[in-house]
mmCIF file of C-alpha atoms and ligand atoms in Angstrom:
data_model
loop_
_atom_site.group_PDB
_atom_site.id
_atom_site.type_symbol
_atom_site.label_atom_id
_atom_site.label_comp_id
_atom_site.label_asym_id
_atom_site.label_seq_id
_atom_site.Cartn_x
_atom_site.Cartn_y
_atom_site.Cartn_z
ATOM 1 C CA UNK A 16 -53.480 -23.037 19.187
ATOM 2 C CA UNK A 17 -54.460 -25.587 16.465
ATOM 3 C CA UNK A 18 -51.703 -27.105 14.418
ATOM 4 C CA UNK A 19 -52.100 -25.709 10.607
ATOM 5 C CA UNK A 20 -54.747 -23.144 11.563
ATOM 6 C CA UNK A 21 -55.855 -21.339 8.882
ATOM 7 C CA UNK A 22 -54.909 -17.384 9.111
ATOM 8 C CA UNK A 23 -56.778 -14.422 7.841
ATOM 9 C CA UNK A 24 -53.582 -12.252 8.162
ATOM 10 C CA UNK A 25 -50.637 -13.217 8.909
ATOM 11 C CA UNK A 26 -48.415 -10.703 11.536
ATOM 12 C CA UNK A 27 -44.910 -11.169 13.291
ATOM 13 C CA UNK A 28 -46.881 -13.304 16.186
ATOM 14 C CA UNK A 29 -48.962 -15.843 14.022
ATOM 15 C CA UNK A 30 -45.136 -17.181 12.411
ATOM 16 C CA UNK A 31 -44.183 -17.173 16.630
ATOM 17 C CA UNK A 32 -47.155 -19.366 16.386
ATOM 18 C CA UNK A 33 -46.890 -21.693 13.675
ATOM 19 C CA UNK A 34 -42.923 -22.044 14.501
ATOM 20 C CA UNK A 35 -44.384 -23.094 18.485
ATOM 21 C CA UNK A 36 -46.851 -25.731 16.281
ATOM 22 C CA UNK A 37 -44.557 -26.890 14.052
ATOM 23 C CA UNK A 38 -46.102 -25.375 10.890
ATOM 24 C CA UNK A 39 -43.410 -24.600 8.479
ATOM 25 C CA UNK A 40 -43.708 -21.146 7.125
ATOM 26 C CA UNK A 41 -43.838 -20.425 3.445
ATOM 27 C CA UNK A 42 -41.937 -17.245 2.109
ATOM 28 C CA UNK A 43 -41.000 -15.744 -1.182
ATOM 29 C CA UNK A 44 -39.988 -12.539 -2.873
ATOM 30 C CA UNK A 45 -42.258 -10.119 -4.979
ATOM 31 C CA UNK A 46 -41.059 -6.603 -6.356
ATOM 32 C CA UNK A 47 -44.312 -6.079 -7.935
ATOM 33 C CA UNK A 48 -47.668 -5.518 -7.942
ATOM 34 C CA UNK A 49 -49.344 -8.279 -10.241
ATOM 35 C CA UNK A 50 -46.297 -10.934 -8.653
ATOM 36 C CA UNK A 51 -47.798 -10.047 -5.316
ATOM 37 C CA UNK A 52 -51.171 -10.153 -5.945
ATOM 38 C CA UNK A 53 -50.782 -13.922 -7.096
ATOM 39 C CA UNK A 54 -48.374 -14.863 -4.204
ATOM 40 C CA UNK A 55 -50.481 -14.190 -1.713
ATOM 41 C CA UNK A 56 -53.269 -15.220 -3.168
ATOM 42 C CA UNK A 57 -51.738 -18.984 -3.433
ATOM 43 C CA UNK A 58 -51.355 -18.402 0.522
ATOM 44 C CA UNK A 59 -47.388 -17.574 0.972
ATOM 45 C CA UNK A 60 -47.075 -16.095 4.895
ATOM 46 C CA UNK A 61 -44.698 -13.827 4.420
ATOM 47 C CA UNK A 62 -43.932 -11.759 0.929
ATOM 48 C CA UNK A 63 -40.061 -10.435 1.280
ATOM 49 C CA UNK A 64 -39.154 -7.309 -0.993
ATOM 50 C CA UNK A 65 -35.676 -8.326 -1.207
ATOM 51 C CA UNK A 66 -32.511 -6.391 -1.752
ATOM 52 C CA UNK A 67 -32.048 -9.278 -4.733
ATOM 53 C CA UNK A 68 -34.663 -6.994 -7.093
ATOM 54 C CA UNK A 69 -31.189 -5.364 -7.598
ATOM 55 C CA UNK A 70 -30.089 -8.657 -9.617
ATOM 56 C CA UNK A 71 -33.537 -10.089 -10.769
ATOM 57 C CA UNK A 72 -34.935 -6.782 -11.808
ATOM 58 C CA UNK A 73 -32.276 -4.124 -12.415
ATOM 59 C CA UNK A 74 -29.719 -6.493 -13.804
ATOM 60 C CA UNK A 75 -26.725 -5.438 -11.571
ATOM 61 C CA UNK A 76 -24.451 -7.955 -10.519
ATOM 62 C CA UNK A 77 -24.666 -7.178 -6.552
ATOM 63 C CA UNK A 78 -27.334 -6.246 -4.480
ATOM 64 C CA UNK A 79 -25.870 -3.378 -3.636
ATOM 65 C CA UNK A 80 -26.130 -0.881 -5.721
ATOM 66 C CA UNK A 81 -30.079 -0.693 -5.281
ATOM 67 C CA UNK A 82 -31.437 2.082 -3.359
ATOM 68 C CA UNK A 83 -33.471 2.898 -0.317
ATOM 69 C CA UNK A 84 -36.171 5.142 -2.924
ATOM 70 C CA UNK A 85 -35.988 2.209 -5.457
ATOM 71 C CA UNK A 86 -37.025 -0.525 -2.522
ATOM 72 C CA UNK A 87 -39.725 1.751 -1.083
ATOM 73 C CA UNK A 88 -41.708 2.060 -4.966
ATOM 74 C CA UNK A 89 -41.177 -1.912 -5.171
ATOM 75 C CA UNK A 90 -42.486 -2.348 -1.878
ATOM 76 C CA UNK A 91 -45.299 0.256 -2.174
ATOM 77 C CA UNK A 92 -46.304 -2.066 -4.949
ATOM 78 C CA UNK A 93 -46.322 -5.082 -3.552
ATOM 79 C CA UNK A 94 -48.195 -4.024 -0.410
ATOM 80 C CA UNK A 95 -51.128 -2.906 -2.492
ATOM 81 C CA UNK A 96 -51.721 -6.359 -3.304
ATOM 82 C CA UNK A 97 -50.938 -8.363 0.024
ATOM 83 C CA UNK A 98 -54.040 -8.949 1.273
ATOM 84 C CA UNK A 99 -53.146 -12.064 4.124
ATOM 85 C CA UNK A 100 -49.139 -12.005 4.015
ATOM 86 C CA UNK A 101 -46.847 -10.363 6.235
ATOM 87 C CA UNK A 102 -44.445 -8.295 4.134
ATOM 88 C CA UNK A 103 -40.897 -7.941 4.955
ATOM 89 C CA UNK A 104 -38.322 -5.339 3.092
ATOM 90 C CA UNK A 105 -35.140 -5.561 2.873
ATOM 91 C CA UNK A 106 -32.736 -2.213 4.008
ATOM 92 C CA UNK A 107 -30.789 -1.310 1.052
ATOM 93 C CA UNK A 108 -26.952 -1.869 1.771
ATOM 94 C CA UNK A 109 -25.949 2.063 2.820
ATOM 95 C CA UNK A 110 -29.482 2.987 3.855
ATOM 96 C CA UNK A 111 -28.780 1.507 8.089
ATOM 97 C CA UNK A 112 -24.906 0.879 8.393
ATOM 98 C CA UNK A 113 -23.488 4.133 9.079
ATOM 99 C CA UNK A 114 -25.134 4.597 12.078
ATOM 100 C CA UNK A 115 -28.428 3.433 14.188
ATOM 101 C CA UNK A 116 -30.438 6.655 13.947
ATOM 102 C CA UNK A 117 -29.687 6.779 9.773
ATOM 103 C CA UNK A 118 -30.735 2.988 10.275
ATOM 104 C CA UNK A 119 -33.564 4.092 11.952
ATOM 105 C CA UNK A 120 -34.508 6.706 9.613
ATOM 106 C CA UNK A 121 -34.455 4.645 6.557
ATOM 107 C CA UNK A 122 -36.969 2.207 8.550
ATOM 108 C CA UNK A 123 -38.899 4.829 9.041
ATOM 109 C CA UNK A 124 -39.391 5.730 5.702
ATOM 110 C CA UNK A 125 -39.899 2.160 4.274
ATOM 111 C CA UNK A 126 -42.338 1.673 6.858
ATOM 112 C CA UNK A 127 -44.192 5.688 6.143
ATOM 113 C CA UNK A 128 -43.952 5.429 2.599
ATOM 114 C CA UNK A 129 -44.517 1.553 1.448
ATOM 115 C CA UNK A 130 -46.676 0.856 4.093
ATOM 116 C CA UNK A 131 -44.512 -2.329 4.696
ATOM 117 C CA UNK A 132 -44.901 -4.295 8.072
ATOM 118 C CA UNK A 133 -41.735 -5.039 9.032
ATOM 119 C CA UNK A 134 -38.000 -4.546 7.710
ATOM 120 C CA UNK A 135 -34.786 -7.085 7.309
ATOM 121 C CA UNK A 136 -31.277 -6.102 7.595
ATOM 122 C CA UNK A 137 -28.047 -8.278 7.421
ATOM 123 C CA UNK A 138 -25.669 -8.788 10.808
ATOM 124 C CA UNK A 139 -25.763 -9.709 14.216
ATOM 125 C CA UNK A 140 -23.795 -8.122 16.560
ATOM 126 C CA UNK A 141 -22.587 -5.403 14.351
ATOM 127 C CA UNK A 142 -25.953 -4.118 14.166
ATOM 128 C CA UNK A 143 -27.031 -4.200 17.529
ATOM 129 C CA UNK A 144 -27.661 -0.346 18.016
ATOM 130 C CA UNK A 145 -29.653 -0.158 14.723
ATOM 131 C CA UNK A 146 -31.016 -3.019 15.257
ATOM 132 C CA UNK A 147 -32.374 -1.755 18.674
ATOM 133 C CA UNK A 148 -33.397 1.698 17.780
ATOM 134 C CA UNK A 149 -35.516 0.066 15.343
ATOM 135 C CA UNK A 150 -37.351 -1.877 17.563
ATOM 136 C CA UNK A 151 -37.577 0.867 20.126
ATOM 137 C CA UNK A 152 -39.596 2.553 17.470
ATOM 138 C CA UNK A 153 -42.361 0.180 17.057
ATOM 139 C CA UNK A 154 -40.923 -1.674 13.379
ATOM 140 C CA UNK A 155 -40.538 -5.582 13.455
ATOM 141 C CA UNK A 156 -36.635 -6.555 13.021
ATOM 142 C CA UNK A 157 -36.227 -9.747 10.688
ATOM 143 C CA UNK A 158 -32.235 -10.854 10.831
ATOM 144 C CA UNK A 159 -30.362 -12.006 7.915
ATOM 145 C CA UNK A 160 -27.310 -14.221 8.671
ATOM 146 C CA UNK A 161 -25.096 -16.880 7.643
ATOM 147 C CA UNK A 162 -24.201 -15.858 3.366
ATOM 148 C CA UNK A 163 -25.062 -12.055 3.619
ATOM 149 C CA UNK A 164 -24.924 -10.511 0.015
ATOM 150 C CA UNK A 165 -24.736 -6.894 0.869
ATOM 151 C CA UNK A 166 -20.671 -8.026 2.217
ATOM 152 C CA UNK A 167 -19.659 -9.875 -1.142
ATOM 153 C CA UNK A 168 -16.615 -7.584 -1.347
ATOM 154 C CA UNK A 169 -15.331 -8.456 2.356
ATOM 155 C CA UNK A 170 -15.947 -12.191 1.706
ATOM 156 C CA UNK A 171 -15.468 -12.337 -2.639
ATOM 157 C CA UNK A 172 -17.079 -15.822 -2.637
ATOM 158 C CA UNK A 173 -21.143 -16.393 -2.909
ATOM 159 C CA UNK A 174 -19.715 -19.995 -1.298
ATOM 160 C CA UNK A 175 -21.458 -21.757 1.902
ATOM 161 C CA UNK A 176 -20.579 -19.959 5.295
ATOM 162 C CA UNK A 177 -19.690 -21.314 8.586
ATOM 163 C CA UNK A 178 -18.160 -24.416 7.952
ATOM 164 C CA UNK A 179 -15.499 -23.558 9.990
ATOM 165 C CA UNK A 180 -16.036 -24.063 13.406
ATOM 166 C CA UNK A 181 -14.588 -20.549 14.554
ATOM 167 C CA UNK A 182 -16.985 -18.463 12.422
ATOM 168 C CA UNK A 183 -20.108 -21.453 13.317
ATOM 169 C CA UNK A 184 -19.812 -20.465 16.789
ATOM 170 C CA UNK A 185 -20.122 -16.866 15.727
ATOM 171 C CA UNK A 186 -23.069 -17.606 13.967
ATOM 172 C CA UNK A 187 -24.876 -18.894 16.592
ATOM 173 C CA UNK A 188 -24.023 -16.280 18.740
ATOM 174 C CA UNK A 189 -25.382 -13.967 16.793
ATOM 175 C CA UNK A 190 -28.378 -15.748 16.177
ATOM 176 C CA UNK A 191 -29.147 -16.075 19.907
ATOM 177 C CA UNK A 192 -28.807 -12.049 19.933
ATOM 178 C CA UNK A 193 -30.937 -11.544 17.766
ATOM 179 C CA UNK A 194 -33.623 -13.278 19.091
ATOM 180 C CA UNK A 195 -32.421 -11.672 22.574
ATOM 181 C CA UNK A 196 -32.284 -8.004 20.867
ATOM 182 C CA UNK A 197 -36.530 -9.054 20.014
ATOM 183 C CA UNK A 198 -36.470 -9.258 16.403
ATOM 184 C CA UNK A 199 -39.135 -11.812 15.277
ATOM 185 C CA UNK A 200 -37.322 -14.176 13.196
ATOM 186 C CA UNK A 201 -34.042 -14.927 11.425
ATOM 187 C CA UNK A 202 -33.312 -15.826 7.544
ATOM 188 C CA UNK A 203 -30.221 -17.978 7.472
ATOM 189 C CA UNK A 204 -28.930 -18.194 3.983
ATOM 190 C CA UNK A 205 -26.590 -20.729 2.281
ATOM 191 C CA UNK A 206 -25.061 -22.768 5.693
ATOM 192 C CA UNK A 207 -24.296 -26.468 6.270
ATOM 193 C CA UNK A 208 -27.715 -27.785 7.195
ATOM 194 C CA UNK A 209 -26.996 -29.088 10.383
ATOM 195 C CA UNK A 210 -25.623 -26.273 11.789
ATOM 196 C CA UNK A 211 -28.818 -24.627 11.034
ATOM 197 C CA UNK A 212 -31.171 -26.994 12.244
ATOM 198 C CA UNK A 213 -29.272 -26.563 15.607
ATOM 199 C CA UNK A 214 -30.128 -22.763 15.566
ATOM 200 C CA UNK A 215 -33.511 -23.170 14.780
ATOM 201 C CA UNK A 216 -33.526 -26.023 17.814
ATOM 202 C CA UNK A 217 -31.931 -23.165 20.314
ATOM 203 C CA UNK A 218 -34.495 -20.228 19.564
ATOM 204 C CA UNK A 219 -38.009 -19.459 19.933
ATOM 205 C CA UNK A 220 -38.267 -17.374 17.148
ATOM 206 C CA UNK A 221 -38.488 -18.743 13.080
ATOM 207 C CA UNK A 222 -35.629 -19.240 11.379
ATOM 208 C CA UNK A 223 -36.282 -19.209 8.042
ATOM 209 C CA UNK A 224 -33.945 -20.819 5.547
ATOM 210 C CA UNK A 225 -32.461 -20.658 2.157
ATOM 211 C CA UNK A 226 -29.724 -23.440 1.286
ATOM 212 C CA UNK A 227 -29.749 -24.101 4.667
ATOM 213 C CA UNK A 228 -31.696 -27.532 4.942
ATOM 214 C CA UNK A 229 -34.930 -28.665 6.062
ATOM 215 C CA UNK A 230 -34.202 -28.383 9.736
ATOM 216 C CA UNK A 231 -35.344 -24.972 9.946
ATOM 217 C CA UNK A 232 -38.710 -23.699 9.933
ATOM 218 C CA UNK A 233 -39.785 -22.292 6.938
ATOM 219 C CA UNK A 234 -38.210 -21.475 3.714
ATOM 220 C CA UNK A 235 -37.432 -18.891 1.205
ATOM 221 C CA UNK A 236 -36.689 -18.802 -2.320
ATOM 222 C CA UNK A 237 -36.461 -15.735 -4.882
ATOM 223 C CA UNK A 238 -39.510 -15.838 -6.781
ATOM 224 C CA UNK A 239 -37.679 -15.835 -10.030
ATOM 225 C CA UNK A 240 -35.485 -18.159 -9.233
ATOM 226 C CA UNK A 241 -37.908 -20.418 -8.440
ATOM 227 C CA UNK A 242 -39.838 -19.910 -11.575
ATOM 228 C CA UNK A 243 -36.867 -20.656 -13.645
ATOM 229 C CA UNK A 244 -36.729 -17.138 -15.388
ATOM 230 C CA UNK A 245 -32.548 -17.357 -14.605
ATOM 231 C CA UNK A 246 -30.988 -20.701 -16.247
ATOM 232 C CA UNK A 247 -27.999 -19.044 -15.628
ATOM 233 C CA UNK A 248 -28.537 -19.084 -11.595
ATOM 234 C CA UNK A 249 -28.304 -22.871 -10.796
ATOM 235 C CA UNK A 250 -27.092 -23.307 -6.807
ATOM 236 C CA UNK A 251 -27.804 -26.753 -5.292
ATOM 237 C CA UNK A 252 -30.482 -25.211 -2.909
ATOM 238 C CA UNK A 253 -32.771 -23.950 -5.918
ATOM 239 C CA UNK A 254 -35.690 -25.642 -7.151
ATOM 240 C CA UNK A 255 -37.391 -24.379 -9.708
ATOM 241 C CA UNK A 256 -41.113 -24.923 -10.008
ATOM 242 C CA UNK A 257 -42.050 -24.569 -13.513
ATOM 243 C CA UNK A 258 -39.966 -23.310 -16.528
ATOM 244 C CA UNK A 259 -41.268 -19.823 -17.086
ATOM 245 C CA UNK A 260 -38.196 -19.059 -19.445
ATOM 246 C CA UNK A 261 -39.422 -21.654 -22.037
ATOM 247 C CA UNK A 262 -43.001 -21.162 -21.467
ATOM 248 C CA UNK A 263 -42.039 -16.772 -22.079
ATOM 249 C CA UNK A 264 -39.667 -17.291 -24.769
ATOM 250 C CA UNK A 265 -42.335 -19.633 -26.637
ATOM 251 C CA UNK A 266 -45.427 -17.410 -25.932
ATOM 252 C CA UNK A 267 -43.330 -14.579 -27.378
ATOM 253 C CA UNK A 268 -41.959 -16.189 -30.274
ATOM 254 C CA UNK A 269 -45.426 -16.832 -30.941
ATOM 255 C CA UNK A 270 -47.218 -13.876 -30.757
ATOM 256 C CA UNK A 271 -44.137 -12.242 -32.880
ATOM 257 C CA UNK A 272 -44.821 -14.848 -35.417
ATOM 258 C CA UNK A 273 -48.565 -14.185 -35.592
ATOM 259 C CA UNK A 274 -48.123 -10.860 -35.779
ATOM 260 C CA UNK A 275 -45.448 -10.751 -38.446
ATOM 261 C CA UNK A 276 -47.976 -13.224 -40.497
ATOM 262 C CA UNK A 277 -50.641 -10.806 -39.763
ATOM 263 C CA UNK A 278 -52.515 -13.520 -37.593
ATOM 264 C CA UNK A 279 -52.673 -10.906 -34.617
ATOM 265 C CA UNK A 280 -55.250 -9.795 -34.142
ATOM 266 C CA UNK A 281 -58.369 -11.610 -35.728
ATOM 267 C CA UNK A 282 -61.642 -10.319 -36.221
ATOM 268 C CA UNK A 283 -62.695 -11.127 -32.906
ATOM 269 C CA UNK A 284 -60.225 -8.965 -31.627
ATOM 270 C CA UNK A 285 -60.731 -5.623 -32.954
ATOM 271 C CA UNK A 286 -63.885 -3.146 -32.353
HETATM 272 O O1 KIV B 14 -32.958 -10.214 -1.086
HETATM 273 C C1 KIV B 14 -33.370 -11.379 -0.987
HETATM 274 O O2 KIV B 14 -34.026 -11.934 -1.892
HETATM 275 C C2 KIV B 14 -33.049 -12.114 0.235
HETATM 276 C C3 KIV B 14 -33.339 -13.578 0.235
HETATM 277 C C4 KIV B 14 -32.288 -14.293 -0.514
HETATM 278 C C5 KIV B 14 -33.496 -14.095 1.595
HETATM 279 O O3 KIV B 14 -32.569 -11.551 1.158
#
């Protein structure tokens, strides 16, 4: 296979691909339709409907409280307009931990009723039945380890993970299961960098970082995040990409302005 071959859609084995040519593999998050549309448009691989639409669009502090419904309508959105990427959604904290056949059943549904291609869930060896009931059912598995949101209570920090050479060793144990379990790739989020780049080195699936280095192969950021919608949200990992905060608050201000003046609209603008 050709290093940086072009794509036409991107599935589960074209990332086995580029991570066997050394292509790095562009991801980010959408929760809706017109974010979508543009993001995989500019050519992103993989679109993730993340848990983090809790924070970014419902306001809550956590990604917990957001629910399995609530990420099957942003999903259902954001498939409509993935033409090429390979969407991933995230399983709601509460919608696969009880058991593996209510994990399996809330799959099932994101899968039935976004149309989604594959799901994410946070753990390694504590998921391993739901993780391989799942698979027996036909549904891609994307792991989430390393800083795993959906356990801020157990942990009470949002601070790097597996420093410590105890819970590093656990980490890369769990890594190695998931990639034995067959789930096609691995986010690792907020670990030293070096420890990461060693993961990625053992596996043969991607492992797909963020705030986890460069020694990984691919990365992904929370679309608004990386737009700079949040100056509030400034971790060392993050950069932002253009200052859509400004660029909003001015285009608003403006329009308020011309409207107040009676500037908005013109002749031109009316029928
Ligand atoms: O929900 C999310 O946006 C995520 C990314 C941080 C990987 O899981």
């Amino acid at each position: 296979m050709k290093k940086n071959q072009t794509y036409k859609i991107v599935t589960t084995k074209s990332l086995f691909e580029m991570k066997r040519n050394n292509d790095k593999i562009s991801m980010l998050t959408a929760y809706d339709y017109s974010m979508a549309k543009i993001i995989d448009k500019a050519g992103i691989y993989v679109i993730l409907v993340g848990d983090s639409a809790s924070n970014v669009f419902a306001g809550h502090e956590t990604t917990l409280p957001i629910t399995l419904d609530q990420i099957i309508y942003h999903a259902s959105s954001v498939v409509k307009a993935s033409k090429r990427a390979l969407v991933v959604v995230d399983l709601p904290f509460g919608s696969y931990q009880s058991d593996s056949s209510g994990a399996l059943k809330s799959a099932i549904r994101i899968m039935k009723e976004s149309g989604a291609h594959s799901v994410k869930l946070e753990g390694g060896d504590s998921q391993k039945q739901s993780i391989e009931r799942i698979l027996q059912a036909g549904i891609p598995v994307m792991g989430h380890l390393g800083l795993t949101p959906q356990s801020i209570y157990k942990f009470g920090t949002y601070s790097v993970r597996a420093k410590e050479e105890i819970e590093a060793e656990k980490l890369i144990n769990d890594s190695l299961l998931l990639e034995e379990l067959g789930c096609f790739g691995i986010v690792l989020e907020k670990i030293p960098a070096k420890l990461a780049g060693k993961i990625a080195s053992k596996l043969n699936i991607p492992v797909i970082g963020i705030g986890a280095g460069k020694d990984v192969d691919g990365q992904v950021l929370v679309i608004n995040d990386m737009l700079g919608m949040n100056k509030e949200f400034s971790p060392r990992f993050l950069r932002r990409y253009a200052d859509l905060d400004s660029l909003i608050d001015k285009a608003v201000k403006k329009y308020s302005d011309d409207v107040k003046k009676g500037n908005f609209p013109n002749n031109n603008e009316q029928y």
